[in-house]
Short mmCIF file of N, CA and C in Angstrom, two decimals:
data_model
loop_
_atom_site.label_atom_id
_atom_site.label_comp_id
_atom_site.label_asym_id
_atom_site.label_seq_id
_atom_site.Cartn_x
_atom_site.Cartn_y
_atom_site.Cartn_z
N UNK A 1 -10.69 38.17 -90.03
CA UNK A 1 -9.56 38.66 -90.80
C UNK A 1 -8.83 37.52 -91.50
N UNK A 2 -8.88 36.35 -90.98
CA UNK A 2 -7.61 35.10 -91.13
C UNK A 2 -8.61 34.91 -93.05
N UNK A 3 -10.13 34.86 -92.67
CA UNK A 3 -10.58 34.70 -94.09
C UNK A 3 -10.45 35.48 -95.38
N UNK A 4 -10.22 36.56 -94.70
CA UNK A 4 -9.64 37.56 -95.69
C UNK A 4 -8.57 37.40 -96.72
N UNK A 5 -7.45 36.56 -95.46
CA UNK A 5 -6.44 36.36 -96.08
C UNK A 5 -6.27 35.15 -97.02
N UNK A 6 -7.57 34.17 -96.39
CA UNK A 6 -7.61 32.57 -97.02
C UNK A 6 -8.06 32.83 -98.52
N UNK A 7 -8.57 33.89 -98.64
CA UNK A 7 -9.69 34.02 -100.03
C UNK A 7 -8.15 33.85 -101.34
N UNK A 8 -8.68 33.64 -102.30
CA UNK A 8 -7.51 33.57 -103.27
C UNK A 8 -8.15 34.21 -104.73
N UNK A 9 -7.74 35.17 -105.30
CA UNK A 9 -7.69 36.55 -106.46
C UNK A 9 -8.56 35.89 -107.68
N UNK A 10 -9.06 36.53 -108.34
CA UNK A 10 -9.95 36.07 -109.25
C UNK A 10 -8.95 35.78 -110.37
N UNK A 11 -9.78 34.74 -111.32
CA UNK A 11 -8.93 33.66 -112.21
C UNK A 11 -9.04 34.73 -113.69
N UNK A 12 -8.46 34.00 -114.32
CA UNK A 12 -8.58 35.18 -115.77
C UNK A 12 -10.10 35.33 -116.50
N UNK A 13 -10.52 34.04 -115.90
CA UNK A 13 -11.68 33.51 -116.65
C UNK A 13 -13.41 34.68 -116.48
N UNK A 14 -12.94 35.07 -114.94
CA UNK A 14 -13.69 35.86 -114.30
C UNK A 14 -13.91 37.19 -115.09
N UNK A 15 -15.31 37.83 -115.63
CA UNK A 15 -15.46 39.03 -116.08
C UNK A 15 -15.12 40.07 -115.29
N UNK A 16 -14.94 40.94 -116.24
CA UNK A 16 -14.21 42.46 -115.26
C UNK A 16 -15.72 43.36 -114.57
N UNK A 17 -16.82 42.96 -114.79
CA UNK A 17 -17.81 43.78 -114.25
C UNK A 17 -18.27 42.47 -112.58
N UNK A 18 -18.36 41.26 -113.13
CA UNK A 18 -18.35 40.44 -111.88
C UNK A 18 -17.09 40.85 -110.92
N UNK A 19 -16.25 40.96 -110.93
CA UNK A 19 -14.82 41.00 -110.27
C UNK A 19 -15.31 42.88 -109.46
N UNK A 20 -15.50 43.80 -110.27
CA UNK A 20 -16.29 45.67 -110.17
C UNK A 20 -17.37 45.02 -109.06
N UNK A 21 -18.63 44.33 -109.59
CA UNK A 21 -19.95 44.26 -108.86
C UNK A 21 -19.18 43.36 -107.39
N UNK A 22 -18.42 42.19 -107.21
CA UNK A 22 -17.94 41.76 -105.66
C UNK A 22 -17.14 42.84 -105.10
N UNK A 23 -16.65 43.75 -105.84
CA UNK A 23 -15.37 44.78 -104.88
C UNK A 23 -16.65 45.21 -104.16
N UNK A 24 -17.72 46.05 -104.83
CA UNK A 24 -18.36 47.18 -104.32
C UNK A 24 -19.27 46.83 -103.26
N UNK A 25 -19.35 45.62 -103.73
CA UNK A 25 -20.11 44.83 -102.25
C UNK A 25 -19.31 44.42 -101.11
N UNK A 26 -18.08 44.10 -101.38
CA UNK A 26 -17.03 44.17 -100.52
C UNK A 26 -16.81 45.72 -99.44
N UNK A 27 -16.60 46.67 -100.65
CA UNK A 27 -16.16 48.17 -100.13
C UNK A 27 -17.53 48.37 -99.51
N UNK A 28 -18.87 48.36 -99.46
CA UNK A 28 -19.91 48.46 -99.08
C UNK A 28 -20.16 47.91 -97.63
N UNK A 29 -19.81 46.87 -97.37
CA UNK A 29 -19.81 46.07 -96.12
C UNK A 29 -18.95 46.10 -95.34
N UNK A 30 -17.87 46.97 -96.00
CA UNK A 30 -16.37 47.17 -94.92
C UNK A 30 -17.17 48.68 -94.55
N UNK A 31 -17.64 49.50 -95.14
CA UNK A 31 -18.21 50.98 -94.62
C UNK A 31 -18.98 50.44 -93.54
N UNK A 32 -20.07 49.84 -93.64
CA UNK A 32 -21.36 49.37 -92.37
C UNK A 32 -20.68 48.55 -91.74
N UNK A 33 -19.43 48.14 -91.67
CA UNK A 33 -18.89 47.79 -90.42
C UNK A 33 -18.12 48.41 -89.62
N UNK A 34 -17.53 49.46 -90.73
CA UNK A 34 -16.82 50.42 -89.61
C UNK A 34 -17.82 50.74 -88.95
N UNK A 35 -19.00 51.37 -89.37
CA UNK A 35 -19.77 52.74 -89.00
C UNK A 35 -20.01 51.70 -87.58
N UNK A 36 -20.64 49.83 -87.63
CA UNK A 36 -20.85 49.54 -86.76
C UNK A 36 -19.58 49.68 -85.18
N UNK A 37 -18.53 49.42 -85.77
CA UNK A 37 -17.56 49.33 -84.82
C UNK A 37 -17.56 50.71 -84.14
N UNK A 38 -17.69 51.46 -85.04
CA UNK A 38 -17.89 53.49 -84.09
C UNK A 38 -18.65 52.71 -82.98
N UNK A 39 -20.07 52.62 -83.84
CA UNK A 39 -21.21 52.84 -82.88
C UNK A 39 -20.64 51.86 -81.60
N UNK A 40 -20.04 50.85 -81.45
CA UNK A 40 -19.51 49.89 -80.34
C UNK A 40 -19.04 50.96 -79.15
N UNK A 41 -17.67 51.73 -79.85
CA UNK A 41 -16.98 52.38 -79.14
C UNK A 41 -15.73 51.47 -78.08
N UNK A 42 -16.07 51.57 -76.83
CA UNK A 42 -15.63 50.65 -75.82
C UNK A 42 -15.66 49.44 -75.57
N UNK A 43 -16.82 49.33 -76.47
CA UNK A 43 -18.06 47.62 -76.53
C UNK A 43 -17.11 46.57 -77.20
N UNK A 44 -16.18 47.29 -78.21
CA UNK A 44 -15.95 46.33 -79.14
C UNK A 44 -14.80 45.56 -78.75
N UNK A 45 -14.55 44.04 -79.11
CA UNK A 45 -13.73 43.28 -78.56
C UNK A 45 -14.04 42.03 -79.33
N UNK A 46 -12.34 41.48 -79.38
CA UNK A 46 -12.78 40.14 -80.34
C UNK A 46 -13.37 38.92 -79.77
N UNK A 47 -12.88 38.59 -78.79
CA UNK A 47 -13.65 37.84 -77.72
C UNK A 47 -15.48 38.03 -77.41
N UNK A 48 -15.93 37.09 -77.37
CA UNK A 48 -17.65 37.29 -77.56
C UNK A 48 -17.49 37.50 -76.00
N UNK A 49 -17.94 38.99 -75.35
CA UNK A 49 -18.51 38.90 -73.89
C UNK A 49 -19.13 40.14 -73.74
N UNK A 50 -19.83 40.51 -72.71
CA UNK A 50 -20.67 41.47 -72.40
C UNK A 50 -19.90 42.64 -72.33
N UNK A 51 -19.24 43.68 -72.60
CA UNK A 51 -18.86 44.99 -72.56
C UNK A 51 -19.95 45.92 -71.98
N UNK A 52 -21.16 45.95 -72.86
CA UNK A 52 -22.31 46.82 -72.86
C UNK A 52 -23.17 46.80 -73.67
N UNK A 53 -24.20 47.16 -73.49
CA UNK A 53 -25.92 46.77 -74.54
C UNK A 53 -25.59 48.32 -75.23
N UNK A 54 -25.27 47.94 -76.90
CA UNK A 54 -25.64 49.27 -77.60
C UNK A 54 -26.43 48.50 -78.74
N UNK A 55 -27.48 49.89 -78.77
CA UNK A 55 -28.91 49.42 -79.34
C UNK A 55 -29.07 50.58 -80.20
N UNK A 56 -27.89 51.75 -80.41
CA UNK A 56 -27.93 52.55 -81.26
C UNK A 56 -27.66 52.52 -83.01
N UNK A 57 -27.99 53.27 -83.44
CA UNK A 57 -27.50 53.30 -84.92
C UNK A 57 -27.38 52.17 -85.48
N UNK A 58 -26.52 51.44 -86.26
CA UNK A 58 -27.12 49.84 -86.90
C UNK A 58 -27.35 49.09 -85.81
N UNK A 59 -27.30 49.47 -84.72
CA UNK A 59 -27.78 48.35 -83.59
C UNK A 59 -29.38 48.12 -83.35
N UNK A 60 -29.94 49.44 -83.88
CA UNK A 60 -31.42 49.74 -84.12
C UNK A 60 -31.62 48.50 -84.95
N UNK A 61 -30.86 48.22 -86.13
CA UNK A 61 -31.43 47.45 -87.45
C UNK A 61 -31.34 46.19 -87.19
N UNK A 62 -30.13 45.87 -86.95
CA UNK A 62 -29.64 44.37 -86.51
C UNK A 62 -28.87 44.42 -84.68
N UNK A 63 -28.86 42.89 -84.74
CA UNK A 63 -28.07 42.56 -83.14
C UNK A 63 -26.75 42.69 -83.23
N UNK A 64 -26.40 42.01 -84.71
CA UNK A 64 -24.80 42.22 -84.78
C UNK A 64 -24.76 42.31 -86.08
N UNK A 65 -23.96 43.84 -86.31
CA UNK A 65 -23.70 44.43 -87.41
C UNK A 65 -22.72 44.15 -87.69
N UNK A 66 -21.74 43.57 -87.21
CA UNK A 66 -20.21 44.02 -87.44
C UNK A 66 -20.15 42.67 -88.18
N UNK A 67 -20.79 41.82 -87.24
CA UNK A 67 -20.34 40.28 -88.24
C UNK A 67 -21.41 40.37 -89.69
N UNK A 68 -22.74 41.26 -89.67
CA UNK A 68 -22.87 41.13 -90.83
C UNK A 68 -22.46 41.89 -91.67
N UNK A 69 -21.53 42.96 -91.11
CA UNK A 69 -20.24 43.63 -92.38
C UNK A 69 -19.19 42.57 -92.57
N UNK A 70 -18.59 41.60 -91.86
CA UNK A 70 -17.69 40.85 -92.14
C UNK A 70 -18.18 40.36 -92.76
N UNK A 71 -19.12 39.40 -92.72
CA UNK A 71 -19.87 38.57 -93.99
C UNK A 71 -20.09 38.69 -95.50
N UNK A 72 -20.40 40.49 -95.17
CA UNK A 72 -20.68 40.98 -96.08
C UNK A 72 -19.88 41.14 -97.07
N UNK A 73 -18.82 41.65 -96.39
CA UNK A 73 -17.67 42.07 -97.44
C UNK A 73 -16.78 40.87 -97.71
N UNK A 74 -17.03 39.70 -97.14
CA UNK A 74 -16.27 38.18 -97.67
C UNK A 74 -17.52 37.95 -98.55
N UNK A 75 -18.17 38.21 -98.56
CA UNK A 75 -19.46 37.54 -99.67
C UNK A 75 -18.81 38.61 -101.03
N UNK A 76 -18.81 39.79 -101.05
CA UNK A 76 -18.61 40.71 -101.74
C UNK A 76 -17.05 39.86 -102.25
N UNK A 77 -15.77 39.29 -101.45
CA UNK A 77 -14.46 38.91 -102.10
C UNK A 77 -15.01 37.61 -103.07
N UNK A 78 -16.11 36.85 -102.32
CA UNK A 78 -16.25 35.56 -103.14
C UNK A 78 -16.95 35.62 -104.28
N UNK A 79 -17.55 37.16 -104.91
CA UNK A 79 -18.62 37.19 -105.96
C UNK A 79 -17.38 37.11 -106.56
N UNK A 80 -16.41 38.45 -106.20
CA UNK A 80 -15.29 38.87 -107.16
C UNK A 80 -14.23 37.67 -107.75
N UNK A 81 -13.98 36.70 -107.03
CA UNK A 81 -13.20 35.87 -107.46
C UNK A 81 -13.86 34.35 -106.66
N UNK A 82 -14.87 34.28 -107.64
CA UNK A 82 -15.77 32.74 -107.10
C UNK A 82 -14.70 31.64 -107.28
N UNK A 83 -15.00 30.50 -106.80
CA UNK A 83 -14.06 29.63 -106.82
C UNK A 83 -14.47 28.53 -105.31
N UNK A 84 -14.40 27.19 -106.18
CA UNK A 84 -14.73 26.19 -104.92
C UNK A 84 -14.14 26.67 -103.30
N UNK A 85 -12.88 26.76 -103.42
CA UNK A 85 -11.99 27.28 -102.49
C UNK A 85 -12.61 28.60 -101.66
N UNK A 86 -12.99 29.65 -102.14
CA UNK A 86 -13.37 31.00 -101.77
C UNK A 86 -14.55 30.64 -101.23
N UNK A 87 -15.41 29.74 -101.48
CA UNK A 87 -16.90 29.72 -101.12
C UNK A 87 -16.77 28.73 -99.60
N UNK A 88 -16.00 27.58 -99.97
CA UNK A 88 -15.38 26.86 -98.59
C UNK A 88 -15.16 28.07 -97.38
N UNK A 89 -14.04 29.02 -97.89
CA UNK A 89 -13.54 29.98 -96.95
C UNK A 89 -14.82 30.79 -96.54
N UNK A 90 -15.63 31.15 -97.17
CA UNK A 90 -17.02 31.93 -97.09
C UNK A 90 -17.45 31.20 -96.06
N UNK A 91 -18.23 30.03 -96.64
CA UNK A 91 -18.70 29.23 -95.48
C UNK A 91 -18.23 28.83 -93.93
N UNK A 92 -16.57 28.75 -93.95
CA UNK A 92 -16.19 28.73 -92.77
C UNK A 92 -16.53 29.94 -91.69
N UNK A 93 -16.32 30.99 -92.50
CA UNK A 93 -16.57 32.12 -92.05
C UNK A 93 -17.92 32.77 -91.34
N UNK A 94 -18.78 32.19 -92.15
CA UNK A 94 -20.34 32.03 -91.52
C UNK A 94 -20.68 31.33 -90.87
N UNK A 95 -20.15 30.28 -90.52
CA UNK A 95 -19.92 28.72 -89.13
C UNK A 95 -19.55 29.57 -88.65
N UNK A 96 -18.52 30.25 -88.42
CA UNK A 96 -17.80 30.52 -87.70
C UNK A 96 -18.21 32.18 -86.39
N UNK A 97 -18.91 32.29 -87.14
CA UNK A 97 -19.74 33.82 -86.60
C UNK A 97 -21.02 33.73 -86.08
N UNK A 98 -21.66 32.53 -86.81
CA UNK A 98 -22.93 31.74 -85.91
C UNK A 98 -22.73 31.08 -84.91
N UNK A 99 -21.77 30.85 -84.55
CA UNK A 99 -21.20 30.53 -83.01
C UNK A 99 -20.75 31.66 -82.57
N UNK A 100 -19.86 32.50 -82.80
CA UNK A 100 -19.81 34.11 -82.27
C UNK A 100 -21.11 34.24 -81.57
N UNK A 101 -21.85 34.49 -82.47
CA UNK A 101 -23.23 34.97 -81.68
C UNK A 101 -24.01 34.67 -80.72
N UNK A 102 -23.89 33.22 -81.47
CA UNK A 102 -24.53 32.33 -80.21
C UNK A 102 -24.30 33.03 -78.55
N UNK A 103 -22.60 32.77 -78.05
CA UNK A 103 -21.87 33.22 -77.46
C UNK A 103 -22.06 34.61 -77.01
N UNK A 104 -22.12 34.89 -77.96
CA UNK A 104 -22.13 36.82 -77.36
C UNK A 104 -23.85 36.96 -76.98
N UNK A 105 -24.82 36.30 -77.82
CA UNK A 105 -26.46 36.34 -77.08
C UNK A 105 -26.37 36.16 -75.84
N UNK A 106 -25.86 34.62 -75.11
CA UNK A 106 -25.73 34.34 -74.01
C UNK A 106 -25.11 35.45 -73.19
N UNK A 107 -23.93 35.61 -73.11
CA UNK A 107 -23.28 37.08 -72.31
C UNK A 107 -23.87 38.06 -72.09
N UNK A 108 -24.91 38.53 -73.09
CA UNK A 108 -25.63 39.44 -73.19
C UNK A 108 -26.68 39.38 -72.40
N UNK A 109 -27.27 37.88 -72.75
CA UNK A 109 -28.88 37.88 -72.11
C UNK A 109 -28.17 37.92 -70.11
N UNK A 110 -27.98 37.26 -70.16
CA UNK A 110 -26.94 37.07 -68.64
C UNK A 110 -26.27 38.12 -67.84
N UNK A 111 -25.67 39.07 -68.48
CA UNK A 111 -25.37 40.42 -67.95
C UNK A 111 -26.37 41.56 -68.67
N UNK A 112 -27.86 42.00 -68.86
CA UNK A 112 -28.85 42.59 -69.14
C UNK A 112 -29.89 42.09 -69.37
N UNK A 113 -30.79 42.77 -68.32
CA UNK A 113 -32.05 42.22 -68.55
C UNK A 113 -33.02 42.15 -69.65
N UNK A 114 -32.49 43.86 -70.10
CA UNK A 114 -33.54 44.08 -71.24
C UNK A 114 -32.75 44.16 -72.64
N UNK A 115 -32.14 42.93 -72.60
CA UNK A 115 -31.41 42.00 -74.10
C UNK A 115 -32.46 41.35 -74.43
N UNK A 116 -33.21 40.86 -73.49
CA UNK A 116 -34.38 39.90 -74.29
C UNK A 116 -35.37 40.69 -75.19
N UNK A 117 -35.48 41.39 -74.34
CA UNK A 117 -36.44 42.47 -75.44
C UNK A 117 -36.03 43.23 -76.63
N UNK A 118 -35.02 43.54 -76.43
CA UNK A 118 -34.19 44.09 -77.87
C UNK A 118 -33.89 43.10 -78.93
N UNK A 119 -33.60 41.50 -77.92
CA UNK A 119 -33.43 40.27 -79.21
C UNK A 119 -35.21 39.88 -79.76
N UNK A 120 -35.95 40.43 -79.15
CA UNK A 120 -37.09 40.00 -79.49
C UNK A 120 -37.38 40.71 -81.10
N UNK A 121 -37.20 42.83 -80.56
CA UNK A 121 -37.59 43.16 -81.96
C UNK A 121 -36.62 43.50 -82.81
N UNK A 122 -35.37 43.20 -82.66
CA UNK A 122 -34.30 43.17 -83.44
C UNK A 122 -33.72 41.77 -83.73
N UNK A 123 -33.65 42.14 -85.56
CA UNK A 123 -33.15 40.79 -86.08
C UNK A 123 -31.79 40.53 -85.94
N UNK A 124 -31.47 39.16 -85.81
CA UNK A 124 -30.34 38.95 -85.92
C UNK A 124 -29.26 39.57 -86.41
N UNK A 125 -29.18 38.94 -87.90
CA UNK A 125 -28.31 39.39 -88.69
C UNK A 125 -28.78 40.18 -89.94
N UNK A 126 -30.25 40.26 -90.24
CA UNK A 126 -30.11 40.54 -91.64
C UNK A 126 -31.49 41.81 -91.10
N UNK A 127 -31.73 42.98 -91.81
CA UNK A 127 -32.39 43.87 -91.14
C UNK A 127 -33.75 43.57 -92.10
N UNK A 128 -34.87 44.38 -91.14
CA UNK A 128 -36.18 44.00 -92.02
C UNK A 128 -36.58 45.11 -92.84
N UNK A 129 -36.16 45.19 -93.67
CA UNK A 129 -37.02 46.41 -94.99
C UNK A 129 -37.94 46.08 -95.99
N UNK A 130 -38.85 46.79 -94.95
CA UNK A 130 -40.40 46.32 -95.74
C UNK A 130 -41.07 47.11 -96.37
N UNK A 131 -41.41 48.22 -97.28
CA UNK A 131 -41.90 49.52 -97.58
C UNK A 131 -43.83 49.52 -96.81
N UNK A 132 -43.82 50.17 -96.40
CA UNK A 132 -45.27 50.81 -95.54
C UNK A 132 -45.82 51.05 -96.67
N UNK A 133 -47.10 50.24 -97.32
CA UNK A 133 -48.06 51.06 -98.21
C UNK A 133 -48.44 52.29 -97.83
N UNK A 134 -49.06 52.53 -96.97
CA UNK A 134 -49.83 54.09 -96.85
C UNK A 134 -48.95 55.04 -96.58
N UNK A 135 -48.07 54.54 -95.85
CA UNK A 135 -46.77 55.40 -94.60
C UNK A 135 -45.80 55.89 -95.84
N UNK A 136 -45.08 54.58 -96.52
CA UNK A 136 -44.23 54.76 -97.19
C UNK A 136 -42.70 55.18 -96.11
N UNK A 137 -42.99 54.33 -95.01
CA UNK A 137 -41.52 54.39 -94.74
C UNK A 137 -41.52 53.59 -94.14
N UNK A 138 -40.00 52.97 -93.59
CA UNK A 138 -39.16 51.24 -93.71
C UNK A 138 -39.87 50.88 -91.96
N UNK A 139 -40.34 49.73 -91.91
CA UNK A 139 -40.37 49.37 -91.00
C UNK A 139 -39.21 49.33 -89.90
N UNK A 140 -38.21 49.04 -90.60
CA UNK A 140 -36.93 49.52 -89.79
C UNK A 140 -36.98 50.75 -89.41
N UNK A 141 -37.37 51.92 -89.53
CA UNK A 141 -37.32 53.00 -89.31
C UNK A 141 -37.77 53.44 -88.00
N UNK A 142 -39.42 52.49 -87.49
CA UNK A 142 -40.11 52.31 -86.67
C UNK A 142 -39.53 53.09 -85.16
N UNK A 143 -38.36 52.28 -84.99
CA UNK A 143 -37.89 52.62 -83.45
C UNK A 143 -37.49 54.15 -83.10
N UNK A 144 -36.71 54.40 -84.78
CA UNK A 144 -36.47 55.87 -84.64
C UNK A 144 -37.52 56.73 -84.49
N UNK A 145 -38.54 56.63 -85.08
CA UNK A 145 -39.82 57.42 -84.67
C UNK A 145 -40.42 57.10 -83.38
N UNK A 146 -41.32 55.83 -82.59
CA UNK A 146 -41.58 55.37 -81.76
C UNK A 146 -40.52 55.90 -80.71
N UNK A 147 -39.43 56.06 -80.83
CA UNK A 147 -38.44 56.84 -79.82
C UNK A 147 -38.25 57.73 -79.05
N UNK A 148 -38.70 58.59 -80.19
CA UNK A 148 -38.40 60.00 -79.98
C UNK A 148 -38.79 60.57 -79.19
N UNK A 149 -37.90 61.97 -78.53
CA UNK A 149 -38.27 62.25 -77.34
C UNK A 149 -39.34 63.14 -77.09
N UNK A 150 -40.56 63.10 -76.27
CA UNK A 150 -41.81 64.36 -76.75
C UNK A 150 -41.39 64.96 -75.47
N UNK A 151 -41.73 66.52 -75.99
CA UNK A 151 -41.56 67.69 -75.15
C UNK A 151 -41.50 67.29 -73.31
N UNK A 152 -42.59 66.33 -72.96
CA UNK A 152 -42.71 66.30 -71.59
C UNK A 152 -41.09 65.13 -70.85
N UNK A 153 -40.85 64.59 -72.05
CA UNK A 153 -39.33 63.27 -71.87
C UNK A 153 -38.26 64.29 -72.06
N UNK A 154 -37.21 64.38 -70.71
CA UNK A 154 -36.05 64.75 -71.10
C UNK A 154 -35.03 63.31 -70.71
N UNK A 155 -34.75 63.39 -72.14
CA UNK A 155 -33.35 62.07 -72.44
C UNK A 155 -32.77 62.25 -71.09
N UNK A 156 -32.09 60.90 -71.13
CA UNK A 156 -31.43 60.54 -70.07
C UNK A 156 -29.88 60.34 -71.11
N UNK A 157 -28.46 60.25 -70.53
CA UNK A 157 -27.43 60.06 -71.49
C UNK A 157 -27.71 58.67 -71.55
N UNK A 158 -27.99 57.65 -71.17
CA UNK A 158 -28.45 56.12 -72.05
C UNK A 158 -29.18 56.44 -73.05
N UNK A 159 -30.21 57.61 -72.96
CA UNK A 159 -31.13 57.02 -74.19
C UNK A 159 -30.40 57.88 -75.27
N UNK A 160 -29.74 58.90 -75.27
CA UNK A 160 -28.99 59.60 -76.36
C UNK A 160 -27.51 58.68 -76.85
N UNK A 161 -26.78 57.79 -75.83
CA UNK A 161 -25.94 57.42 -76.11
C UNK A 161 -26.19 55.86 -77.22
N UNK A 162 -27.19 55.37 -76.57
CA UNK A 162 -27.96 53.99 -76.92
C UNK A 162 -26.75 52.89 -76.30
N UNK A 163 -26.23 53.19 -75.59
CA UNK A 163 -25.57 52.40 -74.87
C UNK A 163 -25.98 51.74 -73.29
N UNK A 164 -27.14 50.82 -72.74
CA UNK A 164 -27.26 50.38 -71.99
C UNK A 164 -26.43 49.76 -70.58
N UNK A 165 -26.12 50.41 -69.35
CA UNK A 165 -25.30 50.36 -68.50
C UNK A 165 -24.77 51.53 -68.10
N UNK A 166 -24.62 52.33 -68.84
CA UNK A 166 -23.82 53.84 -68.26
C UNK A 166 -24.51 54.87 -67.65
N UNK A 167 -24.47 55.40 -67.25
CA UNK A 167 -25.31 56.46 -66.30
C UNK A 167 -24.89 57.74 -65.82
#
């Protein structure tokens, strides 16, 4: 948030469709971070520590969504009003969340076992969309299919919640 506030308004010099194209990438990355923070629920906390393993909804795509909506939507303020200053603040901001993670991996791997395996086929920060020649659908998609429950599997509330720990 503090970068939010560090960023400073686009100069006159700046075109009105560059200034349009950073909002929407802005407004774009503040949506996929709410949606991530839903999916948290209880999980979420500013402090990097173990709450609970959720592996649902953008948690399927990436490990941590929320910092790559923050990112996102400071990348989206710095298209809109570029500037030596704004890109500094950018950058701090991305130092600054690559240690987040760091932090929150550890907590994670340490309080759940099967974090390693979820950090194995889930990317970090940035999700993998690859189009399937024959398939024609996203490799990201994979888990949601591979998932699913067949007639003889009745879900358990972990596997409907995608929240690891609750029972």
């Amino acid at each position: 948030m503090a970068s939010v506030i560090a960023f400073t308004g686009p100069g006159p010099s700046v075109p009105d469709g560059v200034v349009v194209a950073g909002e929407l990438v802005a407004v774009t990355f503040c949506v996929w971070l709410l949606v991530a923070a839903l999916f948290l629920g209880r999980c979420f906390g500013i402090l990097p520590e173990a709450r609970g393993l959720v592996t649902a909804g953008p948690y399927r795509l990436v490990r941590h969504p929320v910092y790559l909506g923050e990112i996102g939507a400071c990348s989206g303020l710095a298209i809109a009003a570029a500037s030596p200053a704004n890109m500094l603040v950018l950058a701090a901001l991305v130092a600054g969340q690559a240690v987040r993670m760091r932090l929150e991996e550890r907590a994670l791997t340490d309080a759940f076992p099967q974090y390693a395996s979820y950090a194995a086929r889930t990317p970090r920060l940035w999700p993998r969309f690859r189009l399937a020649v024959a398939g024609g659908i996203l490799d990201a998609a994979k888990p949601f299919v591979e998932r699913a429950p067949t007639p003889s599997h009745h879900p358990s509330r972990a596997d409907l919640s995608g929240v690891a720990g609750e029972g």
